[in-house]
């Protein structure tokens, strides 16, 4: 039995190593070579630091760097505070599964689509301004930088609208593993306020469970491209956008400093994670001292209510953004200061029909293939752990998270070169592979906890009845776990639909998906067609989440314990 | 001088029908991946129409690879060369211009010369100083084939602006009176840099130096009045000149939203087209600087490693077909002005052009005024780099 498990583990590890880790290493290696002056296509074959000097001399690099740090750290920190405060304020009164369902649309909509919607809602000529115009007496939109502002505030808001729901979900699922009500009761009996109990008792238990997702959020916020193009400042933009621009500069020699910038981007994310680890260690020491001091005077309630208000405002903004996309896709003329379109039309849908049907079918194909692959791999991995009776080593956990922590721009150029050398680029297979790099980790993360939470008595009963490992997997584990498996699949679909850079680089632009089309069109002037693509882009993952709720309810309609509460 | 060489090459490449038949045979069944900026729905629809036509006529289909920026395709070809993929490349045809063409030409990344082999090239004026032979002062040398005409124009909303400024000096005065109502696309975008070049040509003490490669001393002398003008202009731009729209389409959206009063385009028909599409108010109109504006021709080029080079040549040839050009110039289709020389057309083709519909916001050729030559490409690189050095902090 042990032997069987070892073989399975070896196969899974081999697939992960060759399929996921090797491409990233190759990508970083190729980008790194260009960053140190080696790019044979341009006749450069001497190792040098010149690309770094060129990078440092590019105008606005320092500002780009500052913007990246401010928006990345700022949005992550604020999101974390808001999500924690919100949970502390409303957790006792909330049904977690209802809460998770309400968060679904926010999780499903890709960053780019949300950004397009928010840009319209927030702009000086946007929805909010149009609602205020009759009262403020604006005949023309005010000249205020409410999007693309120099400090990146709009970008931070955009990131927070996406990250707060994600963190809420993560925190809620962590809280389900902690006896919150008992701890709060005990704390309050000892004379601590509700907020202080959360800070002193609950959060220190939650943090280890949400540490990795927070790293992912931070890494993402520091290196986001699509949302930063749409909401962020342009002169100069954030580092990730600047690097993307340099990679596509008319002057091919810019690839060298661009590569240096890409490596710098990777280093920043690495340092940011190190910083979080150091802060955690410091926090542990200070926190213990603070706990032992036992102060009860602090009142954190106003902070909690502020956080709740902040979260509500963000959700309202996000909902408004999503509705505006649908409205735009049905509008014909809609000018300032009209609150609703002057004329409606289905033309945006019908005239772009050929385009969106092709993009939709490509997107479906990619999502199906990548999610199928990732699920199979994740189940094989988890089953391998079960059969070996082992828990996951930290290095294995790190391996899973690696693709999410390294900025895409850091290795995609190099990865493309690597794929080309293997004769793999430009096809749907290359895109499937590249997307799976980012989908597998999410599927794995979503599936791990429910898998481990499976009631071991069922497996033991099955074994006692003579079922071998294969039968236990197919007849017991998978049917019982259908809801978390489908939820993981839905998350995978959402991640796949949202992939922009991997699809663009690996598909040589030939594989048009809803997201590549939406981002391309958002550089054009037709918000209505962008609305069509963004609506579809948000609708597809939403449908996947819906299916994840519905299918188990239908399959297990006569098994009450399996069809109701979520195991996630 | 390169001219004798060019002449010799073009003589050598005189099309013989037998050669072209070989190209047609080889192209049969090919799918041409045409890498073209994808931000304009009408252009995308026109390319889809081209695909239908070439499929029926030559069994060659066209697949548009929609780019956010043309340089993406250049980067792709460079990645392929880096990886040693010298045949079977993923890019067959690129809608290309100016600096991207110069970069690919200098790096030897282009297939050709092939324009002389195209039967429909006989409708083009390929004289050494013709706009079809010089792209941003860089000799084309048969490495890229023209397909649509571009000319710098401003768009404005006549309901909001009574009398638009007709020169860059006037524009400066107008912006001072109407702060926050004007901007230009980011100079990292070609439309933004074209605006800067248009201003430079108008403001330079001697515009003829712009036709030569830039020198340090020449740059300082030629651009001094321009920077004075721009320094005065910038604080009164939209959002105080702190941020700029990404390209002319985003600026057109700002014009439609009423955030600015003036937009710009490289396509004189784009305003009429946008009105028809509901993307601009009916009151939108076109104006050009009174002393003329920059014009150039949009080209298509074939990378050296294109997998379907023959198919790409067939498509480039189809784009020059008089019927296709007339279809393209139709305001209800694309509205882009034709690149063919009217004097070389036969009567049927002339009649097809004469029968095209018109629109109030569509300027006549006379209203467009004189065409100014693009400065040498090195000026643009230098100008945008200096702009970034001064204003990107």
mmCIF file of N, CA, C and O in Angstrom, chain A residues 41-42 59-60 63 124-125 130 140-141 143-145 147-148 229 234-236 245 247-250 252 332-333 336 358 413 417 420-421 500 504 508-510 517 520 523-528, chain B residues 33 39 63 65-66 71-72 75-76 78-83 85 90 100 103 107 180-181 186 188 239 243-244 246-247 249 252-253 256-259 276-280 387-388 391-393:
data_model
loop_
_atom_site.group_PDB
_atom_site.id
_atom_site.type_symbol
_atom_site.label_atom_id
_atom_site.label_comp_id
_atom_site.label_asym_id
_atom_site.label_seq_id
_atom_site.Cartn_x
_atom_site.Cartn_y
_atom_site.Cartn_z
ATOM 1 N N UNK A 41 19.663 37.562 -30.583
ATOM 2 C CA UNK A 41 18.897 38.045 -31.738
ATOM 3 C C UNK A 41 19.308 39.453 -32.120
ATOM 4 O O UNK A 41 19.211 39.849 -33.275
ATOM 5 N N UNK A 42 19.758 40.238 -31.139
ATOM 6 C CA UNK A 42 20.190 41.604 -31.432
ATOM 7 C C UNK A 42 21.712 41.679 -31.489
ATOM 8 O O UNK A 42 22.291 42.753 -31.442
ATOM 9 N N UNK A 59 13.304 57.568 -17.888
ATOM 10 C CA UNK A 59 12.573 58.593 -17.133
ATOM 11 C C UNK A 59 11.452 57.978 -16.318
ATOM 12 O O UNK A 59 10.731 57.102 -16.790
ATOM 13 N N UNK A 60 11.322 58.463 -15.086
ATOM 14 C CA UNK A 60 10.179 58.065 -14.281
ATOM 15 C C UNK A 60 10.296 56.731 -13.574
ATOM 16 O O UNK A 60 9.346 56.301 -12.939
ATOM 17 N N UNK A 63 9.618 57.005 -9.870
ATOM 18 C CA UNK A 63 8.199 57.207 -9.573
ATOM 19 C C UNK A 63 7.419 55.919 -9.782
ATOM 20 O O UNK A 63 6.540 55.578 -8.982
ATOM 21 N N UNK A 124 -14.623 61.369 -13.944
ATOM 22 C CA UNK A 124 -15.326 62.649 -13.776
ATOM 23 C C UNK A 124 -16.566 62.737 -14.667
ATOM 24 O O UNK A 124 -17.482 63.502 -14.390
ATOM 25 N N UNK A 125 -16.587 61.937 -15.754
ATOM 26 C CA UNK A 125 -17.778 61.915 -16.596
ATOM 27 C C UNK A 125 -18.579 60.649 -16.337
ATOM 28 O O UNK A 125 -19.459 60.300 -17.108
ATOM 29 N N UNK A 130 -22.379 61.692 -12.865
ATOM 30 C CA UNK A 130 -23.642 61.979 -13.555
ATOM 31 C C UNK A 130 -24.796 62.070 -12.563
ATOM 32 O O UNK A 130 -25.724 62.849 -12.744
ATOM 33 N N UNK A 140 -20.540 70.295 -17.776
ATOM 34 C CA UNK A 140 -19.397 69.554 -18.303
ATOM 35 C C UNK A 140 -18.797 68.775 -17.148
ATOM 36 O O UNK A 140 -18.892 69.206 -15.998
ATOM 37 N N UNK A 141 -18.159 67.656 -17.436
ATOM 38 C CA UNK A 141 -17.549 66.897 -16.343
ATOM 39 C C UNK A 141 -16.466 67.744 -15.656
ATOM 40 O O UNK A 141 -15.739 68.475 -16.332
ATOM 41 N N UNK A 143 -12.950 68.767 -14.034
ATOM 42 C CA UNK A 143 -11.590 68.338 -14.394
ATOM 43 C C UNK A 143 -10.852 67.878 -13.137
ATOM 44 O O UNK A 143 -9.969 68.548 -12.625
ATOM 45 N N UNK A 144 -11.275 66.722 -12.621
ATOM 46 C CA UNK A 144 -10.641 66.171 -11.416
ATOM 47 C C UNK A 144 -10.136 64.771 -11.764
ATOM 48 O O UNK A 144 -10.832 64.006 -12.430
ATOM 49 N N UNK A 145 -8.945 64.461 -11.296
ATOM 50 C CA UNK A 145 -8.383 63.140 -11.605
ATOM 51 C C UNK A 145 -8.949 62.098 -10.648
ATOM 52 O O UNK A 145 -8.320 61.755 -9.657
ATOM 53 N N UNK A 147 -9.879 59.023 -11.791
ATOM 54 C CA UNK A 147 -9.197 57.794 -12.214
ATOM 55 C C UNK A 147 -7.873 58.204 -12.830
ATOM 56 O O UNK A 147 -7.692 59.363 -13.202
ATOM 57 N N UNK A 148 -6.954 57.247 -12.956
ATOM 58 C CA UNK A 148 -5.596 57.511 -13.452
ATOM 59 C C UNK A 148 -4.913 58.614 -12.654
ATOM 60 O O UNK A 148 -4.116 59.369 -13.190
ATOM 61 N N UNK A 229 -3.270 49.322 -16.107
ATOM 62 C CA UNK A 229 -3.360 50.067 -17.366
ATOM 63 C C UNK A 229 -4.647 50.883 -17.378
ATOM 64 O O UNK A 229 -4.663 52.040 -17.789
ATOM 65 N N UNK A 234 -0.617 57.129 -15.941
ATOM 66 C CA UNK A 234 0.051 56.722 -17.177
ATOM 67 C C UNK A 234 1.414 57.367 -17.355
ATOM 68 O O UNK A 234 2.199 56.919 -18.166
ATOM 69 N N UNK A 235 1.710 58.423 -16.617
ATOM 70 C CA UNK A 235 2.958 59.131 -16.898
ATOM 71 C C UNK A 235 3.706 59.473 -15.626
ATOM 72 O O UNK A 235 3.562 60.571 -15.125
ATOM 73 N N UNK A 236 4.486 58.589 -15.063
ATOM 74 C CA UNK A 236 4.718 57.228 -15.517
ATOM 75 C C UNK A 236 3.705 56.262 -14.910
ATOM 76 O O UNK A 236 3.085 56.599 -13.906
ATOM 77 N N UNK A 245 5.323 47.934 -21.287
ATOM 78 C CA UNK A 245 5.494 48.907 -22.372
ATOM 79 C C UNK A 245 6.883 48.797 -22.988
ATOM 80 O O UNK A 245 7.033 48.845 -24.206
ATOM 81 N N UNK A 247 8.826 46.227 -23.067
ATOM 82 C CA UNK A 247 8.933 44.987 -23.857
ATOM 83 C C UNK A 247 8.340 45.186 -25.246
ATOM 84 O O UNK A 247 8.723 44.525 -26.197
ATOM 85 N N UNK A 248 7.352 46.094 -25.363
ATOM 86 C CA UNK A 248 6.708 46.282 -26.661
ATOM 87 C C UNK A 248 7.119 47.609 -27.294
ATOM 88 O O UNK A 248 6.414 48.137 -28.123
ATOM 89 N N UNK A 249 8.254 48.153 -26.909
ATOM 90 C CA UNK A 249 8.731 49.404 -27.497
ATOM 91 C C UNK A 249 9.143 49.169 -28.949
ATOM 92 O O UNK A 249 9.634 48.092 -29.284
ATOM 93 N N UNK A 250 8.934 50.189 -29.826
ATOM 94 C CA UNK A 250 9.371 50.011 -31.220
ATOM 95 C C UNK A 250 10.863 49.708 -31.326
ATOM 96 O O UNK A 250 11.297 49.049 -32.277
ATOM 97 N N UNK A 252 13.766 47.587 -30.531
ATOM 98 C CA UNK A 252 13.936 46.243 -29.949
ATOM 99 C C UNK A 252 14.984 46.209 -28.840
ATOM 100 O O UNK A 252 14.907 45.370 -27.946
ATOM 101 N N UNK A 332 -26.836 52.565 -26.954
ATOM 102 C CA UNK A 332 -26.366 53.041 -28.252
ATOM 103 C C UNK A 332 -25.669 54.388 -28.056
ATOM 104 O O UNK A 332 -24.458 54.468 -28.190
ATOM 105 N N UNK A 333 -26.441 55.447 -27.680
ATOM 106 C CA UNK A 333 -25.767 56.693 -27.308
ATOM 107 C C UNK A 333 -26.016 56.962 -25.832
ATOM 108 O O UNK A 333 -27.128 56.839 -25.341
ATOM 109 N N UNK A 336 -22.675 62.323 -21.371
ATOM 110 C CA UNK A 336 -22.748 63.105 -20.145
ATOM 111 C C UNK A 336 -23.789 64.204 -20.334
ATOM 112 O O UNK A 336 -23.831 64.819 -21.397
ATOM 113 N N UNK A 358 -16.358 33.408 -31.172
ATOM 114 C CA UNK A 358 -15.065 32.741 -31.293
ATOM 115 C C UNK A 358 -14.263 32.863 -29.989
ATOM 116 O O UNK A 358 -13.697 31.888 -29.500
ATOM 117 N N UNK A 413 8.386 36.563 -20.909
ATOM 118 C CA UNK A 413 9.185 36.768 -22.119
ATOM 119 C C UNK A 413 10.158 35.611 -22.302
ATOM 120 O O UNK A 413 10.242 35.003 -23.369
ATOM 121 N N UNK A 417 10.443 32.466 -25.187
ATOM 122 C CA UNK A 417 11.641 32.067 -25.923
ATOM 123 C C UNK A 417 11.888 30.572 -25.728
ATOM 124 O O UNK A 417 12.152 29.829 -26.682
ATOM 125 N N UNK A 420 9.425 28.580 -27.692
ATOM 126 C CA UNK A 420 9.731 28.651 -29.120
ATOM 127 C C UNK A 420 10.840 27.680 -29.472
ATOM 128 O O UNK A 420 10.814 27.024 -30.514
ATOM 129 N N UNK A 421 11.844 27.585 -28.575
ATOM 130 C CA UNK A 421 12.952 26.677 -28.857
ATOM 131 C C UNK A 421 12.470 25.227 -28.913
ATOM 132 O O UNK A 421 13.016 24.409 -29.620
ATOM 133 N N UNK A 500 -4.432 36.998 -18.725
ATOM 134 C CA UNK A 500 -4.184 37.921 -19.836
ATOM 135 C C UNK A 500 -2.789 37.714 -20.427
ATOM 136 O O UNK A 500 -2.638 37.285 -21.572
ATOM 137 N N UNK A 504 -1.654 35.993 -24.042
ATOM 138 C CA UNK A 504 -1.100 36.885 -25.060
ATOM 139 C C UNK A 504 0.283 36.414 -25.509
ATOM 140 O O UNK A 504 0.555 36.258 -26.696
ATOM 141 N N UNK A 508 0.932 33.777 -29.019
ATOM 142 C CA UNK A 508 1.401 34.665 -30.079
ATOM 143 C C UNK A 508 0.254 35.556 -30.534
ATOM 144 O O UNK A 508 0.182 35.961 -31.683
ATOM 145 N N UNK A 509 -0.675 35.861 -29.620
ATOM 146 C CA UNK A 509 -1.791 36.726 -29.955
ATOM 147 C C UNK A 509 -2.851 36.055 -30.810
ATOM 148 O O UNK A 509 -3.853 36.648 -31.143
ATOM 149 N N UNK A 510 -2.618 34.788 -31.189
ATOM 150 C CA UNK A 510 -3.552 34.137 -32.099
ATOM 151 C C UNK A 510 -4.730 33.534 -31.363
ATOM 152 O O UNK A 510 -5.746 33.241 -31.962
ATOM 153 N N UNK A 517 -9.494 39.995 -25.711
ATOM 154 C CA UNK A 517 -10.315 40.907 -26.505
ATOM 155 C C UNK A 517 -10.770 42.095 -25.670
ATOM 156 O O UNK A 517 -10.773 43.218 -26.140
ATOM 157 N N UNK A 520 -7.837 44.449 -25.217
ATOM 158 C CA UNK A 520 -7.548 45.135 -26.477
ATOM 159 C C UNK A 520 -8.607 46.187 -26.752
ATOM 160 O O UNK A 520 -8.291 47.326 -27.121
ATOM 161 N N UNK A 523 -8.605 49.505 -25.044
ATOM 162 C CA UNK A 523 -7.709 50.524 -25.583
ATOM 163 C C UNK A 523 -8.381 51.233 -26.751
ATOM 164 O O UNK A 523 -7.810 52.130 -27.344
ATOM 165 N N UNK A 524 -9.583 50.822 -27.129
ATOM 166 C CA UNK A 524 -10.324 51.503 -28.167
ATOM 167 C C UNK A 524 -11.371 52.411 -27.535
ATOM 168 O O UNK A 524 -11.344 52.657 -26.344
ATOM 169 N N UNK A 525 -12.300 52.884 -28.343
ATOM 170 C CA UNK A 525 -13.191 53.911 -27.822
ATOM 171 C C UNK A 525 -14.604 53.391 -27.617
ATOM 172 O O UNK A 525 -15.462 54.133 -27.212
ATOM 173 N N UNK A 526 -14.847 52.128 -27.901
ATOM 174 C CA UNK A 526 -16.221 51.662 -27.860
ATOM 175 C C UNK A 526 -16.514 50.919 -26.565
ATOM 176 O O UNK A 526 -16.291 49.726 -26.453
ATOM 177 N N UNK A 527 -17.006 51.661 -25.571
ATOM 178 C CA UNK A 527 -17.331 51.052 -24.287
ATOM 179 C C UNK A 527 -18.430 50.006 -24.420
ATOM 180 O O UNK A 527 -18.530 49.107 -23.611
ATOM 181 N N UNK A 528 -19.268 50.151 -25.474
ATOM 182 C CA UNK A 528 -20.393 49.230 -25.608
ATOM 183 C C UNK A 528 -19.898 47.831 -25.940
ATOM 184 O O UNK A 528 -20.352 46.847 -25.368
ATOM 185 N N UNK B 33 -1.918 35.062 -40.962
ATOM 186 C CA UNK B 33 -2.119 35.705 -39.661
ATOM 187 C C UNK B 33 -1.681 37.151 -39.771
ATOM 188 O O UNK B 33 -0.497 37.460 -39.802
ATOM 189 N N UNK B 39 -7.985 47.818 -31.897
ATOM 190 C CA UNK B 39 -8.840 48.687 -31.079
ATOM 191 C C UNK B 39 -9.982 49.340 -31.853
ATOM 192 O O UNK B 39 -10.790 50.037 -31.272
ATOM 193 N N UNK B 63 -6.614 35.696 -40.901
ATOM 194 C CA UNK B 63 -6.976 35.660 -39.490
ATOM 195 C C UNK B 63 -6.325 36.867 -38.844
ATOM 196 O O UNK B 63 -5.100 36.983 -38.848
ATOM 197 N N UNK B 65 -4.807 38.971 -36.033
ATOM 198 C CA UNK B 65 -4.256 38.881 -34.688
ATOM 199 C C UNK B 65 -4.341 40.285 -34.121
ATOM 200 O O UNK B 65 -3.631 41.186 -34.559
ATOM 201 N N UNK B 66 -5.266 40.478 -33.180
ATOM 202 C CA UNK B 66 -5.544 41.850 -32.727
ATOM 203 C C UNK B 66 -4.499 42.303 -31.722
ATOM 204 O O UNK B 66 -4.341 41.702 -30.671
ATOM 205 N N UNK B 71 4.027 47.139 -31.833
ATOM 206 C CA UNK B 71 5.333 46.646 -31.406
ATOM 207 C C UNK B 71 5.261 45.230 -30.838
ATOM 208 O O UNK B 71 6.263 44.514 -30.823
ATOM 209 N N UNK B 72 4.065 44.816 -30.386
ATOM 210 C CA UNK B 72 3.930 43.439 -29.904
ATOM 211 C C UNK B 72 4.358 42.438 -30.978
ATOM 212 O O UNK B 72 5.005 41.435 -30.694
ATOM 213 N N UNK B 75 8.117 42.451 -31.340
ATOM 214 C CA UNK B 75 8.715 41.693 -30.236
ATOM 215 C C UNK B 75 8.598 40.194 -30.483
ATOM 216 O O UNK B 75 9.515 39.423 -30.218
ATOM 217 N N UNK B 76 7.446 39.802 -31.036
ATOM 218 C CA UNK B 76 7.210 38.390 -31.287
ATOM 219 C C UNK B 76 8.221 37.849 -32.301
ATOM 220 O O UNK B 76 8.796 36.776 -32.122
ATOM 221 N N UNK B 78 11.118 39.071 -32.939
ATOM 222 C CA UNK B 78 12.446 39.052 -32.298
ATOM 223 C C UNK B 78 12.583 37.840 -31.380
ATOM 224 O O UNK B 78 13.617 37.165 -31.372
ATOM 225 N N UNK B 79 11.505 37.537 -30.617
ATOM 226 C CA UNK B 79 11.567 36.335 -29.766
ATOM 227 C C UNK B 79 11.814 35.113 -30.620
ATOM 228 O O UNK B 79 12.584 34.230 -30.256
ATOM 229 N N UNK B 80 11.150 35.069 -31.785
ATOM 230 C CA UNK B 80 11.312 33.901 -32.644
ATOM 231 C C UNK B 80 12.734 33.805 -33.158
ATOM 232 O O UNK B 80 13.315 32.720 -33.206
ATOM 233 N N UNK B 81 13.306 34.958 -33.522
ATOM 234 C CA UNK B 81 14.687 34.890 -33.996
ATOM 235 C C UNK B 81 15.625 34.493 -32.852
ATOM 236 O O UNK B 81 16.555 33.703 -33.041
ATOM 237 N N UNK B 82 15.346 35.012 -31.651
ATOM 238 C CA UNK B 82 16.155 34.639 -30.490
ATOM 239 C C UNK B 82 16.142 33.131 -30.302
ATOM 240 O O UNK B 82 17.143 32.521 -29.939
ATOM 241 N N UNK B 83 14.981 32.543 -30.563
ATOM 242 C CA UNK B 83 14.856 31.094 -30.377
ATOM 243 C C UNK B 83 15.320 30.329 -31.610
ATOM 244 O O UNK B 83 15.205 29.110 -31.654
ATOM 245 N N UNK B 85 14.022 30.399 -34.591
ATOM 246 C CA UNK B 85 12.949 29.945 -35.475
ATOM 247 C C UNK B 85 12.931 30.827 -36.723
ATOM 248 O O UNK B 85 12.192 31.808 -36.807
ATOM 249 N N UNK B 90 5.200 32.893 -36.623
ATOM 250 C CA UNK B 90 3.771 32.995 -36.334
ATOM 251 C C UNK B 90 3.142 34.252 -36.925
ATOM 252 O O UNK B 90 1.938 34.370 -36.977
ATOM 253 N N UNK B 100 8.404 51.261 -36.137
ATOM 254 C CA UNK B 100 8.399 49.800 -36.134
ATOM 255 C C UNK B 100 8.981 49.256 -37.431
ATOM 256 O O UNK B 100 9.713 48.269 -37.440
ATOM 257 N N UNK B 103 12.731 49.801 -37.343
ATOM 258 C CA UNK B 103 13.371 48.820 -36.471
ATOM 259 C C UNK B 103 13.489 47.473 -37.179
ATOM 260 O O UNK B 103 14.553 46.842 -37.183
ATOM 261 N N UNK B 107 16.989 45.631 -38.500
ATOM 262 C CA UNK B 107 17.363 44.336 -37.942
ATOM 263 C C UNK B 107 17.290 43.212 -38.975
ATOM 264 O O UNK B 107 17.534 42.059 -38.643
ATOM 265 N N UNK B 180 -8.055 72.735 -19.140
ATOM 266 C CA UNK B 180 -8.606 71.409 -18.855
ATOM 267 C C UNK B 180 -9.445 70.831 -19.972
ATOM 268 O O UNK B 180 -9.975 69.740 -19.843
ATOM 269 N N UNK B 181 -9.591 71.562 -21.100
ATOM 270 C CA UNK B 181 -10.479 71.080 -22.155
ATOM 271 C C UNK B 181 -9.729 70.485 -23.342
ATOM 272 O O UNK B 181 -10.317 70.217 -24.383
ATOM 273 N N UNK B 186 -0.803 59.901 -24.927
ATOM 274 C CA UNK B 186 0.536 59.727 -24.360
ATOM 275 C C UNK B 186 1.557 59.602 -25.498
ATOM 276 O O UNK B 186 1.337 58.840 -26.445
ATOM 277 N N UNK B 188 4.094 57.947 -25.803
ATOM 278 C CA UNK B 188 4.572 56.587 -26.091
ATOM 279 C C UNK B 188 3.660 55.933 -27.126
ATOM 280 O O UNK B 188 3.993 54.904 -27.689
ATOM 281 N N UNK B 239 -6.502 67.478 -16.783
ATOM 282 C CA UNK B 239 -5.847 66.953 -15.573
ATOM 283 C C UNK B 239 -4.453 67.549 -15.375
ATOM 284 O O UNK B 239 -3.519 66.857 -14.934
ATOM 285 N N UNK B 243 -1.499 63.370 -16.487
ATOM 286 C CA UNK B 243 -1.730 62.067 -17.092
ATOM 287 C C UNK B 243 -2.326 62.290 -18.477
ATOM 288 O O UNK B 243 -2.867 63.358 -18.767
ATOM 289 N N UNK B 244 -2.167 61.292 -19.344
ATOM 290 C CA UNK B 244 -2.591 61.445 -20.727
ATOM 291 C C UNK B 244 -3.387 60.221 -21.143
ATOM 292 O O UNK B 244 -3.136 59.122 -20.651
ATOM 293 N N UNK B 246 -4.431 56.984 -23.236
ATOM 294 C CA UNK B 246 -3.504 55.973 -23.758
ATOM 295 C C UNK B 246 -3.342 56.082 -25.274
ATOM 296 O O UNK B 246 -2.258 55.867 -25.799
ATOM 297 N N UNK B 247 -4.408 56.409 -25.988
ATOM 298 C CA UNK B 247 -4.322 56.531 -27.449
ATOM 299 C C UNK B 247 -5.458 57.411 -27.936
ATOM 300 O O UNK B 247 -6.245 57.921 -27.139
ATOM 301 N N UNK B 249 -8.188 56.672 -29.457
ATOM 302 C CA UNK B 249 -9.534 56.144 -29.224
ATOM 303 C C UNK B 249 -10.020 56.487 -27.826
ATOM 304 O O UNK B 249 -11.185 56.827 -27.633
ATOM 305 N N UNK B 252 -10.966 59.953 -27.969
ATOM 306 C CA UNK B 252 -12.270 60.126 -28.618
ATOM 307 C C UNK B 252 -13.391 59.856 -27.619
ATOM 308 O O UNK B 252 -14.419 60.516 -27.617
ATOM 309 N N UNK B 253 -13.168 58.865 -26.747
ATOM 310 C CA UNK B 253 -14.146 58.574 -25.712
ATOM 311 C C UNK B 253 -14.283 59.761 -24.758
ATOM 312 O O UNK B 253 -15.382 60.100 -24.338
ATOM 313 N N UNK B 256 -16.359 62.275 -26.455
ATOM 314 C CA UNK B 256 -17.760 61.847 -26.410
ATOM 315 C C UNK B 256 -18.355 62.056 -25.015
ATOM 316 O O UNK B 256 -19.497 62.449 -24.876
ATOM 317 N N UNK B 257 -17.549 61.820 -23.989
ATOM 318 C CA UNK B 257 -18.011 62.002 -22.614
ATOM 319 C C UNK B 257 -18.071 63.473 -22.218
ATOM 320 O O UNK B 257 -18.535 63.802 -21.137
ATOM 321 N N UNK B 258 -17.519 64.354 -23.062
ATOM 322 C CA UNK B 258 -17.490 65.765 -22.728
ATOM 323 C C UNK B 258 -16.369 66.155 -21.781
ATOM 324 O O UNK B 258 -16.369 67.250 -21.235
ATOM 325 N N UNK B 259 -15.391 65.250 -21.578
ATOM 326 C CA UNK B 259 -14.286 65.626 -20.682
ATOM 327 C C UNK B 259 -13.313 66.572 -21.374
ATOM 328 O O UNK B 259 -12.627 67.355 -20.722
ATOM 329 N N UNK B 276 -21.564 57.771 -37.150
ATOM 330 C CA UNK B 276 -22.462 56.713 -37.644
ATOM 331 C C UNK B 276 -22.573 55.577 -36.637
ATOM 332 O O UNK B 276 -23.609 54.930 -36.527
ATOM 333 N N UNK B 277 -21.506 55.358 -35.878
ATOM 334 C CA UNK B 277 -21.506 54.271 -34.896
ATOM 335 C C UNK B 277 -22.042 54.695 -33.540
ATOM 336 O O UNK B 277 -21.988 53.931 -32.583
ATOM 337 N N UNK B 278 -22.492 55.943 -33.427
ATOM 338 C CA UNK B 278 -23.003 56.409 -32.145
ATOM 339 C C UNK B 278 -21.913 56.701 -31.125
ATOM 340 O O UNK B 278 -22.173 56.819 -29.942
ATOM 341 N N UNK B 279 -20.664 56.830 -31.599
ATOM 342 C CA UNK B 279 -19.550 57.032 -30.667
ATOM 343 C C UNK B 279 -19.168 58.487 -30.501
ATOM 344 O O UNK B 279 -18.328 58.820 -29.668
ATOM 345 N N UNK B 280 -19.730 59.367 -31.330
ATOM 346 C CA UNK B 280 -19.506 60.806 -31.172
ATOM 347 C C UNK B 280 -20.848 61.495 -31.425
ATOM 348 O O UNK B 280 -21.688 60.967 -32.155
ATOM 349 N N UNK B 387 10.830 64.483 -24.365
ATOM 350 C CA UNK B 387 9.556 64.784 -23.690
ATOM 351 C C UNK B 387 9.472 63.986 -22.387
ATOM 352 O O UNK B 387 9.133 64.530 -21.339
ATOM 353 N N UNK B 388 9.795 62.680 -22.471
ATOM 354 C CA UNK B 388 9.729 61.842 -21.270
ATOM 355 C C UNK B 388 10.721 62.342 -20.220
ATOM 356 O O UNK B 388 10.427 62.375 -19.029
ATOM 357 N N UNK B 391 9.104 65.568 -18.678
ATOM 358 C CA UNK B 391 7.797 65.585 -18.030
ATOM 359 C C UNK B 391 7.441 64.294 -17.301
ATOM 360 O O UNK B 391 6.422 64.248 -16.628
ATOM 361 N N UNK B 392 8.210 63.252 -17.437
ATOM 362 C CA UNK B 392 7.938 62.030 -16.680
ATOM 363 C C UNK B 392 8.864 62.028 -15.477
ATOM 364 O O UNK B 392 10.045 61.778 -15.623
ATOM 365 N N UNK B 393 8.321 62.366 -14.334
ATOM 366 C CA UNK B 393 9.191 62.498 -13.157
ATOM 367 C C UNK B 393 8.918 61.371 -12.181
ATOM 368 O O UNK B 393 7.803 61.071 -11.887
#
